[in-house]
Coordinates of C-alpha atoms and ligand atoms in Angstrom, one line a residue:
M724 CA -5.1 26.3 -12.4
L725 CA -8.5 24.7 -12.3
Q726 CA -7.5 21.1 -12.0
T727 CA -9.8 19.1 -9.7
N728 CA -9.3 15.7 -8.2
F729 CA -12.4 13.6 -8.1
V730 CA -13.0 9.8 -8.2
D731 CA -9.3 9.1 -8.4
Y732 CA -8.9 11.2 -11.5
T733 CA -7.5 14.7 -12.1
F734 CA -10.0 16.7 -14.2
E735 CA -8.7 19.7 -16.2
N736 CA -11.5 21.8 -14.6
P737 CA -14.6 21.2 -12.5
L738 CA -17.1 22.3 -15.2
M739 CA -19.7 19.9 -16.7
N740 CA -23.1 20.0 -18.3
A741 CA -26.1 19.3 -16.1
S742 CA -27.9 16.2 -17.2
G743 CA -30.7 17.0 -19.6
V744 CA -28.9 19.8 -21.5
H745 CA -26.9 19.0 -24.6
C746 CA -26.5 15.3 -23.9
M747 CA -29.3 13.4 -25.6
T748 CA -27.5 12.2 -28.7
D749 CA -24.0 10.9 -29.4
K750 CA -23.4 14.1 -31.5
E751 CA -24.2 16.4 -28.5
L752 CA -22.2 14.2 -26.2
D753 CA -19.2 14.3 -28.6
E754 CA -19.5 18.1 -28.7
L755 CA -19.3 18.2 -24.9
S756 CA -16.3 16.0 -24.9
A757 CA -14.6 18.2 -27.5
S758 CA -15.4 21.3 -25.5
K759 CA -13.5 22.9 -22.6
A760 CA -15.7 21.1 -20.1
G761 CA -13.7 19.0 -17.7
A762 CA -16.3 16.2 -17.8
F763 CA -19.8 15.5 -19.1
V764 CA -22.9 13.6 -18.1
T765 CA -25.4 11.7 -20.3
K766 CA -29.1 12.4 -20.4
S767 CA -31.0 10.7 -17.6
T768 CA -32.1 7.4 -19.1
T769 CA -34.8 4.8 -18.6
I770 CA -34.5 1.2 -19.8
N771 CA -36.5 1.9 -22.9
L772 CA -36.5 4.9 -25.2
R773 CA -39.1 7.6 -24.2
E774 CA -40.5 10.4 -26.3
G775 CA -41.2 12.5 -23.2
N776 CA -43.9 15.2 -22.8
P777 CA -45.5 17.1 -25.7
S778 CA -43.9 20.4 -26.9
P779 CA -43.4 23.2 -26.2
R780 CA -41.6 21.7 -23.2
Y781 CA -38.6 23.9 -22.6
Y782 CA -38.6 27.7 -22.5
D783 CA -35.8 30.1 -21.9
V784 CA -36.8 33.3 -20.0
P785 CA -34.7 36.3 -19.0
L786 CA -33.8 35.0 -15.5
G787 CA -33.6 31.3 -16.3
S788 CA -35.6 28.5 -17.8
I789 CA -38.7 26.4 -17.3
N790 CA -38.9 22.8 -18.5
S791 CA -41.2 19.9 -18.4
M792 CA -39.3 17.6 -20.8
G793 CA -40.8 14.4 -19.2
L794 CA -37.6 12.3 -19.4
P795 CA -37.2 12.0 -23.1
N796 CA -34.2 9.7 -23.8
L797 CA -32.8 7.1 -26.2
G798 CA -32.8 4.2 -23.7
L799 CA -30.2 2.5 -21.5
Q800 CA -28.4 0.5 -24.1
Y801 CA -27.9 3.6 -26.3
Y802 CA -26.0 5.5 -23.6
L803 CA -24.2 2.4 -22.3
D804 CA -22.9 1.6 -25.8
Y805 CA -21.9 5.2 -26.2
A806 CA -20.1 5.3 -22.9
I807 CA -18.3 2.0 -23.3
D808 CA -17.2 2.9 -26.8
R809 CA -15.9 6.3 -25.8
Q810 CA -14.5 5.6 -22.4
D811 CA -11.2 4.3 -23.8
K812 CA -10.8 7.2 -26.2
F813 CA -11.6 10.0 -23.7
D814 CA -9.3 10.4 -20.8
A815 CA -11.8 11.6 -18.2
P816 CA -14.4 9.3 -16.6
I817 CA -17.8 9.6 -18.2
F818 CA -20.8 10.4 -15.9
F819 CA -23.9 8.3 -16.7
S820 CA -27.3 9.4 -15.5
I821 CA -30.2 7.1 -14.8
A822 CA -33.8 7.9 -13.8
G823 CA -36.0 4.9 -13.6
M824 CA -39.7 5.3 -13.3
S825 CA -39.8 2.9 -10.4
V826 CA -37.5 1.4 -7.8
A827 CA -37.4 -1.8 -9.8
E828 CA -36.4 0.0 -13.0
N829 CA -33.5 1.8 -11.2
I830 CA -32.3 -1.5 -9.7
E831 CA -32.5 -3.2 -13.1
M832 CA -30.5 -0.5 -14.8
L833 CA -27.9 -0.5 -12.0
E834 CA -27.6 -4.3 -12.3
V835 CA -26.9 -3.9 -16.1
I836 CA -24.3 -1.1 -15.4
Q837 CA -22.7 -3.2 -12.6
A838 CA -22.3 -6.2 -15.0
S839 CA -21.1 -4.1 -17.9
D840 CA -17.6 -2.9 -18.8
F841 CA -18.6 0.7 -18.0
N842 CA -15.9 2.2 -15.8
G843 CA -17.2 5.7 -15.2
V844 CA -19.4 7.3 -12.6
T845 CA -23.1 6.6 -12.3
E846 CA -25.5 9.4 -11.3
L847 CA -28.8 8.2 -9.9
N848 CA -31.4 10.9 -10.5
L849 CA -33.9 10.8 -7.6
S850 CA -35.4 14.2 -8.4
C851 CA -37.1 14.4 -11.8
P852 CA -40.0 16.8 -11.3
N853 CA -41.7 16.3 -14.7
V854 CA -43.2 12.9 -15.1
P855 CA -47.0 13.3 -14.5
G856 CA -48.1 11.1 -11.6
K857 CA -44.6 10.4 -10.4
P858 CA -43.5 12.5 -7.4
Q859 CA -39.9 13.5 -6.9
V860 CA -38.5 10.4 -5.2
A861 CA -36.1 12.2 -2.9
Y862 CA -38.9 14.2 -1.2
D863 CA -39.9 10.8 0.2
F864 CA -37.2 10.2 2.8
P865 CA -38.0 6.5 3.8
L866 CA -38.2 5.6 0.1
T867 CA -34.8 7.2 -0.6
E868 CA -33.3 5.2 2.2
E869 CA -34.9 2.0 1.0
I870 CA -33.6 2.6 -2.6
L871 CA -30.1 3.3 -1.4
T872 CA -30.1 0.2 0.8
K873 CA -31.1 -2.0 -2.2
V874 CA -28.6 -0.2 -4.5
F875 CA -25.6 -0.6 -2.2
S876 CA -26.4 -4.3 -1.5
F877 CA -24.8 -5.1 -4.9
F878 CA -23.6 -1.9 -6.7
T879 CA -19.8 -1.4 -6.2
K880 CA -18.9 1.2 -8.9
P881 CA -18.8 4.9 -8.1
L882 CA -22.3 6.2 -7.6
G883 CA -23.7 9.7 -7.0
I884 CA -27.2 10.9 -6.5
K885 CA -29.0 13.9 -7.9
L886 CA -31.2 15.6 -5.3
P887 CA -34.1 18.1 -5.5
P888 CA -33.8 21.3 -3.6
Y889 CA -34.7 21.3 0.1
F890 CA -35.9 24.4 1.9
D891 CA -35.8 23.6 5.6
L892 CA -32.9 22.9 7.9
A893 CA -34.7 19.9 9.4
H894 CA -34.9 18.4 6.0
F895 CA -31.2 18.9 5.4
D896 CA -30.5 17.2 8.7
E897 CA -32.8 14.3 8.0
M898 CA -31.6 13.7 4.5
A899 CA -27.9 14.1 5.4
A900 CA -28.3 11.5 8.2
I901 CA -29.7 9.0 5.7
L902 CA -27.0 9.7 3.0
N903 CA -24.2 9.3 5.6
K904 CA -25.2 5.7 6.0
F905 CA -24.1 4.9 2.5
P906 CA -20.8 4.8 0.5
L907 CA -21.9 7.5 -1.9
T908 CA -19.3 9.0 -4.2
Y909 CA -21.2 12.3 -4.4
V910 CA -24.4 14.2 -3.9
N911 CA -25.5 16.5 -6.7
S912 CA -27.5 19.5 -5.6
I913 CA -29.8 20.7 -7.1
N914 CA -32.1 19.5 -9.8
S915 CA -34.5 22.2 -11.1
V916 CA -36.9 23.8 -8.6
G917 CA -39.9 21.7 -9.3
N918 CA -43.3 22.9 -10.6
G919 CA -42.9 26.6 -11.0
L920 CA -45.1 28.5 -13.3
Y921 CA -44.0 31.1 -15.9
I922 CA -46.5 33.4 -17.5
D923 CA -46.5 35.2 -20.9
V924 CA -48.4 38.3 -19.9
E925 CA -49.1 39.5 -23.4
Q926 CA -50.6 36.2 -24.3
E927 CA -52.1 35.7 -20.8
S928 CA -50.8 32.2 -21.1
V929 CA -48.5 29.6 -19.8
V930 CA -45.3 29.0 -21.9
I931 CA -45.0 25.2 -21.9
K932 CA -47.7 22.7 -22.8
P933 CA -47.3 19.8 -20.3
K934 CA -49.0 19.9 -16.9
D935 CA -50.8 23.2 -17.7
G936 CA -47.5 25.1 -17.8
F937 CA -46.0 23.8 -14.5
G938 CA -42.3 23.0 -14.9
G939 CA -38.8 22.8 -13.3
I940 CA -37.2 26.2 -12.9
G941 CA -33.5 26.7 -13.6
G942 CA -31.0 29.5 -14.0
E943 CA -30.5 32.7 -12.1
Y944 CA -33.8 32.3 -10.2
I945 CA -32.4 29.3 -8.3
K946 CA -28.8 30.2 -7.4
P947 CA -29.4 31.1 -3.7
T948 CA -31.4 27.8 -3.2
A949 CA -28.6 25.9 -5.0
L950 CA -25.9 27.4 -2.9
A951 CA -27.8 26.7 0.3
N952 CA -28.2 23.1 -0.6
V953 CA -24.5 22.7 -1.6
R954 CA -23.5 24.4 1.7
A955 CA -26.0 22.5 3.8
F956 CA -24.8 19.1 2.5
Y957 CA -21.1 20.1 2.5
T958 CA -21.3 20.9 6.2
R959 CA -23.4 17.8 7.1
L960 CA -22.1 14.9 5.0
N961 CA -19.0 12.7 5.6
P962 CA -16.1 14.3 3.9
S963 CA -15.8 11.2 1.7
I964 CA -19.1 12.2 0.0
K965 CA -18.2 15.0 -2.4
I966 CA -20.7 17.6 -3.6
V967 CA -21.5 18.4 -7.2
G968 CA -22.9 22.0 -7.3
T969 CA -25.7 22.7 -9.9
G970 CA -28.0 25.6 -10.1
G971 CA -27.7 29.2 -11.4
I972 CA -24.1 29.1 -12.7
R973 CA -23.9 31.7 -15.4
N974 CA -20.4 33.1 -15.0
G975 CA -17.1 32.7 -13.2
Q976 CA -18.4 34.4 -10.0
D977 CA -21.3 31.9 -9.7
A978 CA -18.8 29.1 -10.2
F979 CA -16.6 30.6 -7.5
E980 CA -19.5 30.9 -5.1
H981 CA -20.5 27.2 -5.5
L982 CA -16.8 26.2 -4.9
L983 CA -16.7 28.4 -1.8
C984 CA -19.8 26.6 -0.5
G985 CA -17.9 23.3 -0.9
A986 CA -18.7 21.9 -4.4
T987 CA -16.1 19.8 -6.1
M988 CA -17.6 19.6 -9.6
L989 CA -19.9 22.2 -11.1
Q990 CA -22.8 21.5 -13.5
I991 CA -24.4 24.0 -15.9
G992 CA -27.8 23.5 -17.4
T993 CA -29.9 26.6 -18.3
E994 CA -26.9 28.8 -19.4
L995 CA -25.4 25.9 -21.5
H996 CA -28.8 25.7 -23.2
K997 CA -28.7 29.4 -24.0
E998 CA -25.0 29.6 -25.1
G999 CA -23.9 26.2 -26.2
P1000 CA -20.7 24.4 -25.3
A1001 CA -18.5 27.5 -25.9
I1002 CA -19.8 28.6 -22.4
F1003 CA -17.2 26.3 -20.8
D1004 CA -14.3 28.4 -22.3
R1005 CA -15.9 31.6 -21.0
I1006 CA -16.6 30.3 -17.5
A1007 CA -13.2 28.6 -17.1
A1008 CA -11.5 31.9 -18.1
E1009 CA -13.7 34.0 -15.8
L1010 CA -13.1 31.7 -12.8
E1011 CA -9.3 31.7 -13.4
A1012 CA -9.4 35.5 -13.5
I1013 CA -11.2 35.7 -10.2
M1014 CA -8.7 33.3 -8.6
E1015 CA -5.8 35.2 -10.0
E1016 CA -7.2 38.5 -8.6
K1017 CA -7.7 36.9 -5.2
G1018 CA -4.3 35.3 -5.3
Y1019 CA -5.5 31.6 -5.4
E1020 CA -3.4 29.2 -7.4
T1021 CA -5.7 26.2 -6.9
I1022 CA -9.3 25.6 -6.1
D1023 CA -8.4 23.5 -3.0
E1024 CA -7.1 26.7 -1.4
F1025 CA -10.7 28.1 -1.0
R1026 CA -13.1 25.2 -1.6
G1027 CA -15.6 25.1 1.2
K1028 CA -14.1 28.0 3.0
L1029 CA -17.1 30.2 3.1
K1030 CA -16.9 32.5 6.1
S1031 CA -19.6 33.1 8.7
I1032 CA -20.2 36.4 10.4
T1033 CA -18.9 36.1 14.0
Ligands
RRO804 O1 -36.6 15.3 -18.4 C1 -37.0 16.1 -17.6 O2 -38.1 16.6 -17.7 C2 -36.2 16.6 -16.5 C3 -35.5 15.7 -15.6 BR1 -35.4 13.9 -15.9 C4 -34.9 16.2 -14.5 O3 -34.3 15.5 -13.7 N1 -34.9 17.5 -14.3 C5 -35.6 18.4 -15.1 O4 -35.6 19.6 -14.8 N2 -36.2 17.9 -16.2

């Protein structure tokens, strides 16, 4: 049984798309809602429609993916209309991702969401690595605290934040201390590992056009970093702040590992892009088989219970 309690709702299973994959249009979003996924999240949006970076801007490779999409999206009103129209028809809460190009743009979008009838969960993306000239916000710790202070001065609906990967225990400590000051619903770790470079040796060339080939890395490459970030925040954050685990989930075992590290919901990007929404049937079945073999009836029996070597 994969049922998962989160934001006062029992999801059929913890599986979702990661924002950016299969969630740009109403057609893609409807396909996710019709899939086995327990929930889904919309493409990170800005106030106005954006074309994003020039193509090719997403490239699948054997061990993962590299992308520099550049935040293409159909604009705040498109996704808000979609979510408000669908929220009464779907049972599960809808996750709504925003990624403003400035603090002011994020605040403006959150004011619109706060005043709207939207009753789902908002995911504030502070970790887009791909807009030229715009550093990943959550690598700037004082700025992150300033944004959250502004946000929670008025925003009262459930809110999670999407973080970039961190690579140093001091950074986990410092970021967790900031996040613990706020009534966050969840922390989503991790976004793609920013600004990697993949090379086509035959062509002696990069594989994506924007930023001379630099882009966010996803998939198998990043699972150990994702697991470390999930574990680090699970062991440092107030228990009221849940963890959404994202990064390198390709099969039931990867999902099990994220849950063992403490994740409540699980998001899949690269492998969803490779396989399409049928992936959720496969991973749900594989996770259930692992649980059955281990004698677990519910996820709560093992969530977060990763053992140390004593
Ligand atoms: O659109 C993108 O280029 C993008 C975003 Br907003 C993000 O948060 N993470 C990513 O890998 N790509």
